[in-house]
Short mmCIF file of C-alpha atoms in Angstrom, two decimals:
data_model
loop_
_atom_site.label_atom_id
_atom_site.label_comp_id
_atom_site.label_asym_id
_atom_site.label_seq_id
_atom_site.Cartn_x
_atom_site.Cartn_y
_atom_site.Cartn_z
CA MET A 27 -193.62 -12.36 -25.14
CA THR A 28 -196.40 -15.00 -26.04
CA ALA A 29 -196.79 -16.32 -29.69
CA ARG A 30 -200.82 -16.51 -30.80
CA VAL A 31 -202.90 -17.14 -33.85
CA ASP A 32 -204.68 -14.46 -35.56
CA HIS A 33 -207.60 -14.90 -38.03
CA GLY A 34 -208.30 -12.93 -41.23
CA VAL A 35 -210.48 -13.64 -44.35
CA THR A 36 -210.55 -13.01 -47.73
CA SER A 37 -211.95 -13.36 -51.03
CA GLY A 38 -211.17 -13.89 -54.46
CA THR A 39 -210.93 -16.89 -57.14
CA PHE A 40 -209.70 -20.49 -57.83
CA SER A 41 -208.42 -20.99 -61.30
CA LEU A 42 -207.26 -24.50 -62.10
CA ASP A 43 -208.04 -26.88 -65.80
CA GLY A 44 -209.96 -24.08 -66.91
CA GLU A 45 -212.56 -23.28 -64.21
CA THR A 46 -212.90 -20.55 -62.03
CA PHE A 47 -214.76 -20.63 -58.50
CA ASP A 48 -215.58 -18.06 -56.05
CA VAL A 49 -213.88 -18.78 -52.91
CA ASP A 50 -213.27 -17.36 -49.31
CA ASN A 51 -209.54 -18.18 -47.72
CA ASN A 52 -208.43 -18.05 -44.52
CA VAL A 53 -205.77 -15.66 -43.45
CA TRP A 54 -203.37 -17.58 -40.30
CA VAL A 55 -201.12 -14.87 -39.03
CA VAL A 56 -198.31 -16.57 -36.15
CA GLY A 57 -196.36 -14.75 -33.79
CA ASP A 58 -195.85 -12.29 -30.55
CA GLU A 59 -196.87 -8.62 -29.96
CA THR A 60 -193.58 -7.24 -32.33
CA GLU A 61 -192.94 -10.12 -34.81
CA CYS A 62 -194.89 -12.49 -37.23
CA VAL A 63 -195.34 -15.33 -39.95
CA VAL A 64 -197.77 -15.46 -42.86
CA ILE A 65 -199.60 -18.73 -43.75
CA ASP A 66 -200.69 -18.42 -47.45
CA ALA A 67 -200.86 -15.39 -49.00
CA PRO A 68 -204.38 -15.27 -50.77
CA HIS A 69 -206.52 -12.34 -52.93
CA SER A 70 -205.80 -9.46 -51.24
CA VAL A 71 -202.39 -7.91 -49.08
CA GLU A 72 -204.18 -4.86 -47.92
CA GLY A 73 -206.34 -7.92 -46.25
CA ILE A 74 -203.51 -9.74 -44.93
CA LEU A 75 -201.82 -6.82 -43.34
CA ALA A 76 -204.77 -5.55 -41.55
CA VAL A 77 -204.24 -9.10 -39.73
CA VAL A 78 -200.57 -8.34 -39.61
CA GLY A 79 -201.32 -4.46 -38.02
CA GLU A 80 -197.37 -2.90 -37.14
CA ARG A 81 -195.81 -6.15 -36.47
CA ARG A 82 -192.71 -7.03 -38.62
CA VAL A 83 -193.08 -10.33 -40.96
CA LYS A 84 -190.15 -12.48 -40.61
CA ALA A 85 -191.56 -15.08 -43.47
CA ILE A 86 -194.49 -15.81 -45.99
CA VAL A 87 -194.91 -19.42 -45.74
CA CYS A 88 -196.81 -21.12 -47.89
CA THR A 89 -199.28 -24.94 -47.41
CA HIS A 90 -199.28 -25.24 -51.34
CA ALA A 91 -199.24 -23.16 -54.83
CA HIS A 92 -202.75 -22.94 -56.11
CA ASP A 93 -203.59 -19.67 -57.06
CA ASP A 94 -206.03 -18.72 -54.28
CA HIS A 95 -203.42 -19.42 -51.74
CA VAL A 96 -199.91 -18.23 -53.49
CA ARG A 97 -201.43 -15.19 -55.67
CA VAL A 98 -200.68 -12.26 -53.66
CA ALA A 99 -197.61 -13.58 -52.24
CA PRO A 100 -194.64 -11.69 -54.47
CA GLU A 101 -196.71 -8.24 -53.55
CA LEU A 102 -196.97 -8.89 -50.39
CA ARG A 103 -192.71 -10.06 -50.12
CA GLU A 104 -192.52 -6.06 -51.67
CA ARG A 105 -194.56 -4.42 -49.16
CA THR A 106 -193.14 -6.22 -45.93
CA GLY A 107 -189.57 -7.60 -47.27
CA ALA A 108 -190.41 -11.51 -46.22
CA PRO A 109 -189.05 -13.75 -47.91
CA ILE A 110 -192.08 -16.43 -49.58
CA LEU A 111 -191.42 -20.16 -48.53
CA LEU A 112 -192.40 -23.16 -51.05
CA HIS A 113 -192.14 -26.78 -51.05
CA PRO A 114 -190.20 -27.18 -54.53
CA ASP A 115 -192.80 -29.66 -55.36
CA ASP A 116 -195.72 -27.33 -56.53
CA ARG A 117 -192.67 -25.71 -58.72
CA PRO A 118 -195.51 -26.68 -61.75
CA LEU A 119 -198.26 -24.83 -59.96
CA TRP A 120 -196.31 -21.73 -58.36
CA GLU A 121 -195.72 -21.22 -62.63
CA LEU A 122 -199.17 -21.60 -64.06
CA VAL A 123 -199.45 -18.41 -61.12
CA HIS A 124 -196.52 -16.57 -61.45
CA GLY A 125 -194.92 -17.87 -64.97
CA GLY A 126 -192.15 -19.77 -66.08
CA PRO A 127 -188.57 -20.27 -67.31
CA GLU A 128 -189.78 -18.63 -70.44
CA ASP A 129 -191.22 -15.74 -69.00
CA PRO A 130 -189.20 -13.06 -68.80
CA GLU A 131 -191.91 -11.35 -65.94
CA ALA A 132 -191.50 -14.74 -63.61
CA THR A 133 -190.83 -14.42 -60.18
CA LEU A 134 -189.90 -16.87 -57.75
CA TRP A 135 -190.26 -18.03 -54.39
CA ASP A 136 -187.37 -17.77 -52.13
CA VAL A 137 -186.72 -20.59 -49.38
CA ASP A 138 -186.87 -24.18 -50.16
CA LEU A 139 -189.22 -25.67 -47.58
CA THR A 140 -188.58 -29.58 -46.31
CA ASP A 141 -190.38 -31.34 -44.23
CA GLY A 142 -188.99 -31.95 -40.37
CA GLN A 143 -187.84 -28.05 -41.17
CA THR A 144 -188.89 -26.12 -37.86
CA PHE A 145 -188.42 -22.43 -37.58
CA PRO A 146 -188.64 -20.14 -34.42
CA ILE A 147 -192.15 -17.57 -33.94
CA GLY A 148 -192.57 -15.66 -31.16
CA GLY A 149 -191.51 -17.94 -28.61
CA ALA A 150 -193.36 -20.96 -30.70
CA THR A 151 -192.23 -23.44 -33.15
CA LEU A 152 -193.74 -24.16 -36.72
CA GLN A 153 -192.79 -27.62 -37.84
CA VAL A 154 -193.21 -28.40 -41.49
CA LEU A 155 -194.79 -31.80 -42.23
CA HIS A 156 -194.79 -32.64 -46.37
CA THR A 157 -198.39 -33.99 -46.95
CA PRO A 158 -198.48 -34.36 -50.79
CA GLY A 159 -201.90 -35.45 -51.98
CA HIS A 160 -203.97 -31.78 -52.50
CA SER A 161 -200.34 -30.67 -54.68
CA PRO A 162 -197.22 -32.43 -54.97
CA GLY A 163 -195.79 -29.86 -52.23
CA ALA A 164 -198.49 -29.46 -49.85
CA VAL A 165 -197.44 -28.76 -46.67
CA CYS A 166 -199.12 -28.69 -42.82
CA LEU A 167 -197.48 -26.41 -39.72
CA TYR A 168 -197.21 -27.90 -36.74
CA ALA A 169 -197.14 -25.52 -33.45
CA PRO A 170 -197.38 -27.66 -30.82
CA GLU A 171 -196.87 -24.97 -27.89
CA LEU A 172 -200.10 -23.41 -29.99
CA GLY A 173 -201.78 -26.70 -30.14
CA CYS A 174 -202.86 -26.66 -33.48
CA VAL A 175 -201.78 -27.35 -37.00
CA PHE A 176 -201.89 -25.22 -39.85
CA THR A 177 -203.66 -27.85 -43.10
CA GLY A 178 -203.88 -25.42 -45.77
CA ASP A 179 -206.30 -27.26 -48.36
CA THR A 180 -204.61 -31.22 -46.85
CA LEU A 181 -207.61 -31.31 -43.95
CA PHE A 182 -210.86 -29.77 -43.66
CA HIS A 183 -213.69 -29.69 -40.92
CA GLY A 184 -215.74 -32.73 -42.39
CA GLY A 185 -212.26 -34.32 -44.11
CA PRO A 186 -209.25 -34.11 -46.79
CA GLY A 187 -209.37 -31.80 -49.11
CA ALA A 188 -210.42 -31.73 -52.83
CA THR A 189 -208.35 -34.14 -55.45
CA GLY A 190 -209.26 -35.01 -59.12
CA ARG A 191 -207.66 -31.97 -60.82
CA SER A 192 -204.21 -31.53 -62.18
CA TYR A 193 -201.22 -32.32 -59.80
CA SER A 194 -203.51 -34.09 -56.85
CA ASP A 195 -204.07 -37.63 -56.00
CA ARG A 196 -206.74 -39.10 -53.31
CA PRO A 197 -204.94 -41.47 -52.24
CA THR A 198 -201.49 -40.21 -51.69
CA LEU A 199 -203.52 -37.58 -49.75
CA GLU A 200 -205.30 -39.59 -47.68
CA SER A 201 -202.34 -41.54 -47.11
CA SER A 202 -200.75 -38.56 -46.12
CA ILE A 203 -203.06 -37.47 -43.39
CA ARG A 204 -202.64 -40.97 -41.89
CA ALA A 205 -199.37 -40.92 -41.74
CA LYS A 206 -198.60 -37.17 -40.78
CA LEU A 207 -201.56 -35.98 -39.28
CA PHE A 208 -203.79 -38.31 -37.67
CA MET A 209 -200.20 -39.37 -35.49
CA LEU A 210 -200.98 -35.55 -33.64
CA PRO A 211 -202.18 -35.39 -30.42
CA GLY A 212 -206.08 -35.63 -30.22
CA ALA A 213 -207.19 -32.50 -28.98
CA THR A 214 -205.01 -30.20 -31.64
CA VAL A 215 -206.96 -27.67 -33.01
CA VAL A 216 -207.12 -27.59 -37.20
CA HIS A 217 -206.83 -24.42 -38.84
CA THR A 218 -208.12 -25.13 -41.99
CA GLY A 219 -207.28 -22.90 -45.52
CA HIS A 220 -211.05 -22.13 -45.95
CA GLY A 221 -214.14 -23.07 -43.26
CA GLU A 222 -214.25 -23.74 -39.92
CA ASP A 223 -211.84 -25.24 -37.99
CA THR A 224 -212.04 -28.45 -36.96
CA THR A 225 -209.64 -31.15 -34.67
CA ILE A 226 -207.08 -34.00 -35.01
CA GLU A 227 -209.55 -36.02 -32.97
CA ALA A 228 -213.27 -35.29 -35.02
CA GLU A 229 -211.09 -35.72 -37.95
CA ARG A 230 -209.52 -39.13 -37.07
CA ASP A 231 -213.04 -40.27 -35.86
CA ARG A 232 -215.16 -39.44 -38.86
CA GLY A 233 -212.57 -41.83 -41.10
CA PHE A 234 -212.58 -41.74 -44.57
#
């Protein structure tokens, strides 16, 4: 079977540093006809499962731990039995959403992501690229066989993701993009956490 990328959009809120904003998040699902990986878990379990369909979810891979990307991850895990994967450097942000050591109701993710880690899905391979800056543990997922990269909030159509909030740093983000993303083939399609697609070449040419 051949791997493919399926897409949906869910709507909700993003909250950090005492402010809350309405946001629309992309839902990306990679797999074949029988199994898949869900990238991020924003807002609505039902909205995510509508993209998944009848397939078995092998993993819930979080690009970072802002609440609009991980809020429903534990519920999605409960519904599907799939483990949650997150880079451990995003623990402080995860704990803002799902509780820390002092919270008896706290819940954790299951598997730590590491830079360079790969895992197969439906005839394709997802490679983890640690791209800190938007958050300390932000990652992108490169799928060379599919000619695309899933960038979460690291890189958008129009440039780098947002910084200026807790746990973010603009110079670190720009360095990550140059070192990890701009080295990919220019035709690589960038599937973002919010908004429309772009390409590596378009964003590299745009500069920042």
